[in-house]
Coordinates of C-alpha atoms in Angstrom, one line a residue:
M212 CA 46.8 28.3 -29.9
P213 CA 43.4 29.1 -31.5
P214 CA 42.1 32.6 -30.8
Y215 CA 39.2 33.0 -28.4
L216 CA 35.8 33.6 -30.0
P217 CA 33.1 35.6 -28.2
L218 CA 29.8 33.8 -27.4
P219 CA 26.4 35.3 -28.1
T220 CA 25.1 37.8 -25.7
A221 CA 22.2 35.6 -24.4
F222 CA 24.6 32.7 -23.9
Q223 CA 27.1 34.9 -22.0
K224 CA 24.4 36.1 -19.7
S225 CA 23.3 32.5 -19.1
Y226 CA 26.8 31.4 -18.3
N227 CA 27.5 34.3 -16.0
E228 CA 24.4 33.4 -14.1
R229 CA 25.1 29.7 -14.0
D230 CA 24.7 29.4 -10.2
S231 CA 21.0 30.2 -10.8
Y232 CA 20.4 27.2 -13.0
P233 CA 17.9 26.1 -14.3
R234 CA 16.3 29.7 -14.2
N235 CA 19.1 30.9 -16.5
L236 CA 18.4 28.7 -19.5
I237 CA 18.1 30.3 -22.8
R238 CA 15.6 28.2 -24.6
R239 CA 12.4 27.3 -22.8
T240 CA 9.4 25.2 -23.5
V241 CA 5.8 25.2 -22.2
S242 CA 6.9 23.0 -19.3
T243 CA 9.8 25.3 -18.2
Y244 CA 7.8 28.4 -17.2
P245 CA 9.4 30.5 -14.3
S246 CA 7.5 28.8 -11.4
A247 CA 8.4 25.3 -12.7
L248 CA 12.1 26.4 -12.9
A249 CA 11.9 27.8 -9.4
A250 CA 10.5 24.4 -8.2
Y251 CA 13.5 22.6 -9.8
A252 CA 15.9 24.9 -8.1
S253 CA 14.2 24.4 -4.7
R254 CA 14.4 20.6 -5.0
L255 CA 18.0 21.0 -5.9
D256 CA 18.6 23.1 -2.8
F257 CA 16.9 20.5 -0.6
A258 CA 18.9 17.6 -2.1
A259 CA 22.3 19.4 -2.3
P260 CA 23.7 18.7 1.2
N261 CA 23.6 14.9 0.6
L262 CA 23.9 14.9 -3.1
F263 CA 27.3 16.7 -3.8
E264 CA 30.7 15.9 -2.4
T265 CA 32.1 18.4 0.1
D266 CA 35.7 17.0 0.2
V267 CA 37.6 18.6 -2.7
K268 CA 40.2 15.7 -2.5
K269 CA 37.5 13.3 -3.6
L270 CA 36.3 15.1 -6.7
E271 CA 36.5 13.2 -9.9
V272 CA 34.4 13.7 -13.1
P273 CA 35.7 11.6 -16.1
I274 CA 35.2 13.3 -19.5
R275 CA 35.8 11.7 -22.8
D276 CA 35.8 13.8 -26.0
L277 CA 35.7 11.9 -29.3
K278 CA 36.7 13.8 -32.4
T279 CA 37.4 13.2 -36.0
D280 CA 40.3 15.5 -36.2
N281 CA 41.6 17.8 -33.5
G282 CA 44.8 18.9 -35.2
N283 CA 47.2 16.6 -33.4
G284 CA 46.2 13.3 -35.0
K285 CA 44.2 12.1 -31.9
D286 CA 40.6 11.2 -32.1
L287 CA 40.2 11.0 -28.3
D288 CA 40.8 13.4 -25.5
K289 CA 40.1 12.2 -22.0
F290 CA 40.6 13.6 -18.6
N291 CA 39.4 13.2 -15.0
I292 CA 38.2 16.7 -13.8
Q293 CA 39.1 17.2 -10.2
T294 CA 38.6 21.0 -9.7
P295 CA 36.1 23.6 -11.0
E296 CA 39.0 25.4 -12.7
E297 CA 39.9 22.2 -14.7
L298 CA 36.3 22.0 -15.9
T299 CA 36.3 25.5 -17.1
R300 CA 39.7 25.0 -18.9
W301 CA 38.3 21.8 -20.5
F302 CA 35.4 23.8 -22.0
G303 CA 37.8 26.3 -23.2
V304 CA 36.0 29.1 -21.7
K305 CA 37.7 32.4 -20.7
I306 CA 36.8 35.9 -19.7
V307 CA 38.4 38.2 -22.3
Q308 CA 38.3 41.9 -23.2
D309 CA 36.0 43.1 -26.0
P310 CA 38.2 44.5 -28.8
N311 CA 35.5 47.1 -29.5
D312 CA 34.9 47.9 -25.9
P313 CA 38.0 47.2 -23.8
E314 CA 36.2 48.0 -20.6
N315 CA 33.5 45.3 -21.3
P316 CA 34.7 41.8 -20.5
V317 CA 33.1 39.1 -22.5
V318 CA 32.8 35.3 -22.3
A319 CA 34.7 33.6 -25.1
V320 CA 35.7 30.1 -26.1
Q321 CA 38.8 28.6 -27.7
Q322 CA 37.2 25.6 -29.3
K323 CA 34.1 24.1 -30.6
D324 CA 32.2 21.2 -29.1
P325 CA 33.7 17.8 -29.9
K326 CA 31.6 15.3 -32.0
C327 CA 30.9 13.2 -29.0
R328 CA 31.3 14.2 -25.3
F329 CA 30.7 11.7 -22.6
V330 CA 30.6 13.0 -19.0
Y331 CA 30.3 10.5 -16.2
I332 CA 29.0 11.7 -12.8
H333 CA 29.4 8.9 -10.2
G334 CA 29.8 8.2 -6.5
A335 CA 32.0 5.7 -4.8
N336 CA 28.9 3.5 -4.6
S337 CA 25.2 4.0 -5.0
R338 CA 24.6 5.3 -1.6
A339 CA 27.5 7.8 -1.5
R340 CA 27.7 11.4 -2.5
L341 CA 28.4 12.2 -6.1
R342 CA 32.0 13.1 -6.7
I343 CA 31.2 16.6 -8.0
T344 CA 30.5 19.9 -6.5
R345 CA 27.3 21.8 -7.0
S346 CA 29.1 24.6 -8.8
M347 CA 30.8 22.2 -11.3
L348 CA 27.3 20.6 -12.0
L349 CA 25.7 23.9 -12.7
E350 CA 28.5 25.0 -15.0
L351 CA 28.3 21.8 -16.9
F352 CA 24.5 22.0 -17.2
T353 CA 24.6 25.6 -18.2
F354 CA 27.4 25.3 -20.8
H355 CA 25.4 22.5 -22.5
Q356 CA 22.0 24.0 -21.8
V357 CA 20.8 20.7 -20.3
M358 CA 17.1 20.3 -19.8
P359 CA 16.1 20.8 -16.2
D360 CA 14.2 17.5 -16.0
Y361 CA 17.6 15.7 -15.5
L362 CA 17.7 17.1 -12.0
D363 CA 14.9 14.9 -10.9
F364 CA 16.9 11.9 -12.2
I365 CA 20.1 12.7 -10.3
S366 CA 18.3 13.7 -7.1
V367 CA 17.8 10.0 -6.3
F368 CA 21.4 9.6 -5.8
G369 CA 23.6 10.8 -3.0
L370 CA 24.4 10.0 0.6
Q371 CA 21.7 7.6 2.1
S372 CA 21.4 4.7 4.4
E373 CA 18.9 2.8 2.2
A374 CA 18.1 3.1 -1.4
R375 CA 15.5 5.8 -1.8
D376 CA 13.0 6.5 -4.6
L377 CA 13.8 3.1 -6.2
R378 CA 10.4 3.1 -7.8
F379 CA 10.9 6.3 -9.6
S380 CA 11.2 5.9 -13.3
S381 CA 10.5 8.2 -16.2
F382 CA 11.3 9.3 -19.8
R383 CA 11.5 12.9 -20.7
E384 CA 12.2 14.5 -24.0
Q385 CA 12.5 18.0 -25.6
K386 CA 12.7 18.6 -29.3
S387 CA 13.9 21.8 -30.9
L388 CA 14.2 20.6 -34.5
K389 CA 13.2 24.0 -35.9
L390 CA 14.7 27.3 -34.9
P391 CA 12.2 29.8 -33.4
H392 CA 11.8 33.1 -35.3
G393 CA 14.7 35.3 -34.7
A394 CA 16.8 32.6 -32.9
S395 CA 20.1 31.3 -34.1
G396 CA 22.7 28.8 -33.0
V397 CA 26.1 29.2 -31.3
D398 CA 28.5 29.3 -34.1
S399 CA 31.6 29.6 -31.9
L400 CA 30.7 26.3 -30.3
G401 CA 29.6 24.6 -33.5
R402 CA 25.9 24.4 -32.4
S403 CA 23.2 24.9 -35.0
G404 CA 20.4 25.4 -32.4
R405 CA 18.4 22.5 -33.9
H406 CA 18.7 19.5 -31.6
Y407 CA 16.8 17.1 -29.5
Q408 CA 17.5 16.1 -25.9
L409 CA 16.1 13.3 -23.7
C410 CA 16.7 11.7 -20.4
Y411 CA 15.6 8.6 -18.7
N412 CA 16.7 6.1 -16.0
L413 CA 17.1 2.3 -16.0
K414 CA 17.6 -0.2 -13.3
G415 CA 19.8 -3.2 -13.2
V416 CA 20.6 -5.9 -10.6
N417 CA 24.0 -7.3 -9.5
L418 CA 25.3 -9.8 -7.1
K419 CA 26.9 -8.1 -4.1
Y420 CA 27.9 -11.1 -2.1
Q421 CA 27.8 -14.8 -3.0
D422 CA 27.8 -17.6 -0.4
L423 CA 28.6 -20.9 -2.1
E424 CA 27.9 -23.1 0.9
D425 CA 24.5 -21.5 1.5
P426 CA 23.2 -19.7 -1.5
G427 CA 20.3 -18.3 0.5
K428 CA 22.7 -16.0 2.3
S429 CA 23.9 -14.4 -1.0
Q430 CA 23.1 -10.7 -1.3
W431 CA 21.7 -9.0 -4.4
S432 CA 21.2 -5.2 -5.0
I433 CA 19.1 -3.3 -7.5
R434 CA 21.0 -0.3 -8.9
Q435 CA 19.8 2.5 -11.2
A436 CA 21.5 4.8 -13.6
A437 CA 20.3 8.1 -15.1
F438 CA 21.1 9.0 -18.8
Y439 CA 21.0 12.3 -20.6
H440 CA 21.5 12.6 -24.3
Q441 CA 21.5 15.6 -26.6
L442 CA 22.2 15.5 -30.4
D443 CA 22.5 18.4 -32.9
V444 CA 20.6 17.3 -36.0
V445 CA 22.7 19.5 -38.3
G446 CA 26.2 19.1 -37.1
G447 CA 25.8 15.8 -35.4
N448 CA 27.4 16.9 -32.1
V449 CA 26.5 14.3 -29.4
L450 CA 26.5 14.8 -25.6
W451 CA 26.1 12.0 -23.0
I452 CA 25.8 12.6 -19.3
V453 CA 25.5 9.5 -17.2
T454 CA 24.9 9.4 -13.5
K455 CA 25.5 6.2 -11.5
G456 CA 27.2 4.7 -8.3
G457 CA 30.4 3.0 -9.5
L458 CA 32.3 3.0 -12.7
D459 CA 30.8 0.0 -14.5
V460 CA 28.7 1.9 -17.1
Q461 CA 31.7 4.1 -18.0
Q462 CA 33.8 1.1 -18.6
R463 CA 31.1 -0.3 -21.0
F464 CA 31.1 3.0 -22.9
K465 CA 35.0 2.8 -23.2
E466 CA 34.5 -0.7 -24.7
L467 CA 31.9 0.6 -27.1
T468 CA 34.1 3.4 -28.5
G469 CA 37.5 1.9 -27.8
T470 CA 40.2 0.5 -30.2
G471 CA 38.5 -3.0 -30.3
A472 CA 35.0 -1.6 -30.9
R473 CA 33.0 -1.9 -34.2
P474 CA 33.7 0.9 -36.6
E475 CA 30.1 2.0 -36.9
D476 CA 29.8 2.4 -33.1
K477 CA 32.6 4.9 -32.9
A478 CA 32.3 6.8 -36.2
F479 CA 31.6 10.5 -35.7
G480 CA 32.4 12.0 -39.1
T481 CA 29.1 12.9 -40.5
S482 CA 25.8 13.8 -38.7
E483 CA 24.5 10.4 -39.8
E484 CA 27.4 8.6 -38.4
C485 CA 27.0 10.4 -35.0
F486 CA 23.4 9.5 -35.1
R487 CA 24.1 5.8 -35.6
S488 CA 26.6 5.8 -32.9
S489 CA 24.1 7.3 -30.5
L490 CA 21.7 4.5 -31.2
S491 CA 24.4 2.0 -30.4
A492 CA 25.0 3.8 -27.0
H493 CA 21.3 3.6 -26.2
L494 CA 21.3 -0.1 -26.8
L495 CA 24.4 -0.6 -24.7
F496 CA 22.7 1.1 -21.7
C497 CA 19.5 -0.9 -22.3
H498 CA 21.5 -4.2 -22.4
W499 CA 23.1 -3.3 -19.1
S500 CA 19.7 -3.1 -17.5
T501 CA 18.7 -6.6 -18.7
E502 CA 21.7 -8.4 -17.2
D503 CA 21.4 -10.6 -14.1
W504 CA 17.6 -10.4 -13.6
R505 CA 17.3 -14.1 -14.6
G506 CA 19.8 -15.0 -11.9
Y507 CA 18.2 -12.8 -9.3
I508 CA 14.7 -14.3 -9.9
K509 CA 16.2 -17.8 -9.9
W510 CA 17.8 -17.0 -6.5
L511 CA 14.4 -15.7 -5.2
E512 CA 12.8 -19.0 -6.3
Y513 CA 15.4 -21.1 -4.6
T514 CA 15.2 -19.1 -1.3
I515 CA 11.4 -19.2 -1.1
E516 CA 11.3 -22.9 -2.1
K517 CA 13.8 -23.7 0.6
D518 CA 11.8 -21.7 3.3
T519 CA 8.4 -23.2 2.4
E520 CA 9.1 -26.8 1.1
M521 CA 8.2 -28.3 4.5
A522 CA 4.9 -26.6 4.4
V523 CA 4.0 -28.4 1.1
L524 CA 5.9 -31.7 1.4
G525 CA 6.3 -32.1 5.2
P526 CA 4.1 -34.7 7.0
T527 CA 1.3 -33.3 9.2
G528 CA 0.1 -36.4 10.9
K529 CA 0.1 -36.6 14.7
G530 CA 3.4 -37.8 16.0
Q531 CA 5.3 -37.1 12.9
H532 CA 8.3 -34.9 12.6
H533 CA 7.3 -31.6 11.0
H534 CA 8.4 -27.9 11.0
I535 CA 6.7 -25.6 13.6
Y536 CA 5.9 -22.4 11.9
T537 CA 5.9 -19.2 13.9
A538 CA 4.9 -15.5 13.2
R539 CA 8.5 -14.9 12.4
D540 CA 8.2 -17.3 9.4
I541 CA 5.2 -15.4 8.1
Q542 CA 7.2 -12.2 8.4
H543 CA 10.0 -13.7 6.3
L544 CA 7.6 -14.9 3.6
Q545 CA 6.0 -11.5 3.5
R546 CA 9.4 -9.9 3.0
W547 CA 10.2 -12.3 0.1
A548 CA 6.8 -11.5 -1.4
E549 CA 7.6 -7.8 -1.3
K550 CA 11.0 -8.4 -2.9
V551 CA 9.3 -10.3 -5.7
R552 CA 6.7 -7.5 -6.2
E553 CA 9.6 -5.0 -6.3
V554 CA 11.2 -7.0 -9.1
T555 CA 7.9 -6.9 -11.0
S556 CA 7.6 -3.2 -10.5
V557 CA 11.2 -2.4 -11.7
L558 CA 11.0 -4.6 -14.7
K559 CA 7.7 -2.9 -15.8
A560 CA 9.3 0.5 -15.3
N561 CA 12.2 -0.6 -17.6
V562 CA 9.8 -1.8 -20.1
D563 CA 7.9 1.5 -20.1
V564 CA 11.2 3.4 -20.5
M565 CA 12.3 1.3 -23.4
T566 CA 8.9 1.6 -25.1
S567 CA 9.1 5.4 -24.7
L568 CA 12.6 5.4 -26.1
R569 CA 11.5 3.3 -29.2
R570 CA 8.5 5.6 -29.7
F571 CA 10.6 8.7 -29.6
Y572 CA 12.9 7.5 -32.4
T573 CA 10.1 6.0 -34.5
D574 CA 8.4 9.4 -34.3
L575 CA 11.6 11.1 -35.5
R576 CA 11.5 8.9 -38.6
S577 CA 8.2 10.4 -39.7
N578 CA 9.1 14.0 -38.5
E579 CA 9.5 16.3 -41.5
E580 CA 11.8 18.6 -39.5
F581 CA 14.3 15.8 -38.8
P582 CA 16.8 16.0 -41.6
M583 CA 18.1 12.4 -41.2
R584 CA 14.7 10.7 -41.4
K585 CA 15.4 9.2 -44.9
S586 CA 19.1 8.4 -44.6
C587 CA 18.8 6.9 -41.2
G588 CA 15.3 5.4 -41.4
D589 CA 16.6 1.8 -41.7
D590 CA 18.9 2.3 -38.8
I591 CA 15.9 3.4 -36.7
S592 CA 14.0 0.3 -37.7
V593 CA 16.8 -1.9 -36.6
F594 CA 17.1 0.0 -33.4
A595 CA 13.4 -0.3 -32.8
S596 CA 13.5 -4.1 -33.5
Q597 CA 16.4 -4.7 -31.1
L598 CA 14.6 -2.7 -28.4
G599 CA 11.5 -4.8 -29.0
N600 CA 13.7 -8.0 -28.3
L601 CA 14.8 -6.5 -25.0
I602 CA 11.3 -5.6 -24.2
D603 CA 10.0 -9.1 -24.9
D604 CA 12.7 -10.6 -22.8
F605 CA 11.7 -8.3 -19.9
R606 CA 8.1 -9.3 -20.3
L607 CA 9.0 -13.0 -20.0
Q608 CA 10.8 -12.2 -16.7
I609 CA 7.8 -10.2 -15.5
D610 CA 5.6 -13.3 -16.1
R611 CA 8.1 -15.4 -14.2
A612 CA 8.1 -12.9 -11.3
D613 CA 4.3 -12.8 -11.3
A614 CA 4.1 -16.5 -11.0
L615 CA 6.5 -16.5 -8.1
V616 CA 4.4 -13.8 -6.4
R617 CA 1.4 -16.1 -6.7
I618 CA 3.4 -19.1 -5.4
T619 CA 4.7 -17.1 -2.4
T620 CA 1.2 -15.8 -1.6
D621 CA -0.3 -19.4 -1.7
R622 CA 2.4 -20.8 0.4
T623 CA 2.2 -18.0 2.9
E624 CA -1.6 -18.9 3.3
L625 CA -0.5 -22.6 3.6
V626 CA 1.9 -21.7 6.4
K627 CA -0.8 -19.7 8.2
Q628 CA -3.1 -22.7 7.9
H629 CA -0.4 -25.0 9.4
R630 CA 0.1 -22.6 12.2
L631 CA -3.7 -22.2 12.8
E632 CA -4.0 -26.0 12.9
R633 CA -1.4 -26.2 15.5
L634 CA -3.0 -23.5 17.5
N635 CA -6.3 -25.3 17.3
L636 CA -4.7 -28.5 18.4
N637 CA -3.2 -26.7 21.5
M638 CA -6.6 -25.3 22.2
E639 CA -8.2 -28.7 22.1
N640 CA -5.6 -29.9 24.6
E641 CA -6.3 -26.9 26.8
A642 CA -10.1 -27.5 26.5
I643 CA -9.6 -31.0 27.7
I644 CA -7.6 -29.8 30.7
V645 CA -10.2 -27.2 31.4
R646 CA -13.0 -29.9 31.2
I647 CA -11.1 -32.0 33.7
I648 CA -10.7 -29.1 36.1
T649 CA -14.4 -28.3 35.8
I650 CA -15.4 -31.8 36.6
V651 CA -13.1 -31.9 39.5
T652 CA -14.5 -28.6 40.7
L653 CA -18.1 -29.8 40.4
I654 CA -17.2 -32.8 42.6
Y655 CA -15.5 -30.8 45.2
L656 CA -17.8 -27.6 45.1
P657 CA -20.6 -29.1 47.4
A658 CA -18.2 -30.4 50.0
T659 CA -16.2 -27.1 49.8
F660 CA -19.5 -25.1 50.4
V661 CA -20.6 -27.3 53.2
S662 CA -17.2 -27.2 54.9
T663 CA -17.1 -23.5 54.5
F664 CA -20.6 -22.9 55.8
F665 CA -20.0 -25.3 58.8
S666 CA -16.9 -23.5 59.7
T667 CA -18.9 -20.3 60.5
E668 CA -20.7 -19.6 63.8
V669 CA -24.1 -20.5 62.3
V670 CA -23.6 -24.2 63.2
S671 CA -21.2 -25.2 65.9
F672 CA -20.3 -28.6 67.3
D673 CA -19.0 -28.9 70.9
D674 CA -19.0 -31.5 73.5
D675 CA -21.6 -29.8 75.7
T676 CA -24.3 -29.8 72.9
P677 CA -24.8 -33.3 71.4
G678 CA -25.7 -33.1 67.7
G679 CA -24.5 -29.4 67.5
S680 CA -26.2 -26.0 67.8
F681 CA -27.7 -23.6 65.4
S682 CA -27.3 -19.7 65.8
N683 CA -30.1 -17.6 64.3
A684 CA -28.0 -14.4 64.9
A685 CA -24.9 -15.8 63.1
M686 CA -27.3 -16.9 60.2
M687 CA -28.8 -13.4 59.9
R688 CA -25.3 -11.7 59.9
W689 CA -24.1 -14.1 57.2
V690 CA -27.2 -13.4 55.0
Q691 CA -27.0 -9.6 55.8
V692 CA -23.3 -9.4 54.5
T693 CA -23.4 -12.0 51.7
L694 CA -26.6 -10.8 49.9
P695 CA -25.6 -7.0 49.7
L696 CA -22.1 -8.0 48.4
T697 CA -23.5 -10.3 45.8
A698 CA -25.9 -7.5 44.6
L699 CA -23.2 -4.9 44.6
T700 CA -20.9 -7.1 42.5
I701 CA -23.8 -7.7 39.9
A702 CA -24.6 -4.0 39.9
C703 CA -20.9 -3.0 39.2
A704 CA -20.7 -5.6 36.4
Y705 CA -24.0 -4.2 34.9
I706 CA -22.7 -0.5 35.1
G707 CA -19.4 -1.5 33.4
K708 CA -21.3 -3.4 30.6
S709 CA -23.6 -0.4 30.0
M710 CA -20.7 2.1 29.8
A711 CA -18.9 -0.1 27.3
E712 CA -21.9 -0.2 25.2
R713 CA -22.4 3.5 25.3
R714 CA -18.9 4.1 24.4
S715 CA -19.3 1.8 21.4
Q716 CA -22.4 3.6 20.2
R717 CA -20.5 7.0 20.2
Q718 CA -17.9 5.5 17.8
V719 CA -20.3 5.3 14.9
L720 CA -19.7 7.0 11.4
P721 CA -21.0 10.6 10.9
M722 CA -24.1 10.9 9.0
D723 CA -24.3 12.3 5.6
T724 CA -27.1 14.5 4.3
D725 CA -29.4 11.7 3.2
D726 CA -29.0 9.7 6.4
L727 CA -29.7 12.8 8.6
H728 CA -33.0 13.5 6.6
R729 CA -34.0 9.8 7.1
F730 CA -33.2 10.1 10.9
Q731 CA -35.4 13.2 11.2
W732 CA -38.3 11.6 9.3
I733 CA -38.2 8.4 11.5
S734 CA -37.9 10.4 14.8
E735 CA -40.8 12.7 13.8
K736 CA -42.9 9.7 12.7
W737 CA -42.3 7.7 15.9
N738 CA -42.2 10.9 18.1
W739 CA -38.8 9.9 19.8
R740 CA -37.4 11.9 22.6
P741 CA -34.2 14.0 22.0
R742 CA -32.3 11.6 24.3
V743 CA -33.3 8.7 22.1
R744 CA -32.3 10.5 18.9
K745 CA -28.9 11.2 20.3
E746 CA -28.2 7.6 21.1
L747 CA -29.4 6.2 17.8
S748 CA -26.6 4.9 15.7
L749 CA -26.2 5.0 11.9
Q750 CA -26.4 1.3 11.6
D751 CA -29.9 1.3 13.4
I752 CA -31.1 4.0 10.8
K753 CA -29.9 2.0 7.8
V754 CA -31.6 -1.2 9.2

């Protein structure tokens, strides 16, 4: 068994304070000042209850270490970490006594970093907790000194009822290609201290449920994955940390580096070979994000066409069979339009990330501090060209989605027009009915008035008075009651109208300084009274 080698003092301090990550990081940049690190820690505290698994029986963190020679003839070590103790043993970390100071325990390691380490953090699905504890994550990130930006990428996962922060997309990078003055690497881990690290996320789509009888009832889901990558530009040591719901991306990486893979994709002998293999992994993840988008957009086109074809092709003549559109149909079309816009937004985000990834590596090719700029320059060119093909394919899908957005918007307006036309037809029918009722009322109103008036005591008919009798007292009482009630009704209506107008005048916009000066000038010129000034609206002033 190899002896344990002590780690540098600064690294020991950082490892012992791993629960305070990311405030315990050794190397810091301008963007990782103390308040920024404290903000990262606060966001992690907020997300932790729903982000990390609490049931120890469900913990599982697959790790694959690819090596050129580990002493036993194997070039691959793999294990599913299920406890924090197993993770510590896998790193080869142990607290030992300092030979020079037996009372001072030190943090030591038994082995160096492998040429390529792949860590897969996942949940049972995209809306479940990650199957890792917080302490395990902080130990992993501290041991490999992971840039704190990756916390933003993994915080979108965890327990949730609906996919959250789906529009979040970013690309972060951090270069340390030159050692600062007085700094050194970690020799006991095989780290030169000269490295670069980057993290980004990509989004793909997959078919959750397929209904062969009615394709419109099929279900699609947009899923995202977060990727972290670190490469030592001297030794070539590579680190991958991938976070996603489900195990599909891990399976793809197995195929990339498995027995049936291309030799150049799984060669980790020299630093150049490690670099080329990392480019292949980037392309693998980018290819994953391009799959099934064509099928998803095709399904959206079919569904929208099915819901709106009667609006375009259906007969609209009177007496012909046609679909009656309701407000619910407009809601459905609005939902489809939002889904298509979501597709456009996600595809553009993927394009931006891939463009940033291509720019990062093309910049490396011209960076004097990058030792492999000449030996791997052609590989970077090929990588940039292949990324360009993926970006072009995405842009074609974006154009297709934009066209579908326009079609959906136009057909939504057409459905609204059909609905408005039907409402107008109903209003015309109702207007005819009201006209008939008005005519009938005009015919019967004189007779009704005469009958009502003659039923009072003003005019009475009896057998003793031929031709009837007229009562002046009854006539006066009828006038005395009818006219005041009529006046009171009119007065109440006028008061209600005046109150509504005053309430409307109070709801005017507040004046800015220029409008206030104009108001004062006009009021002084016309000598308005204060009451008039108070009731003057902003609209009146501007007129």
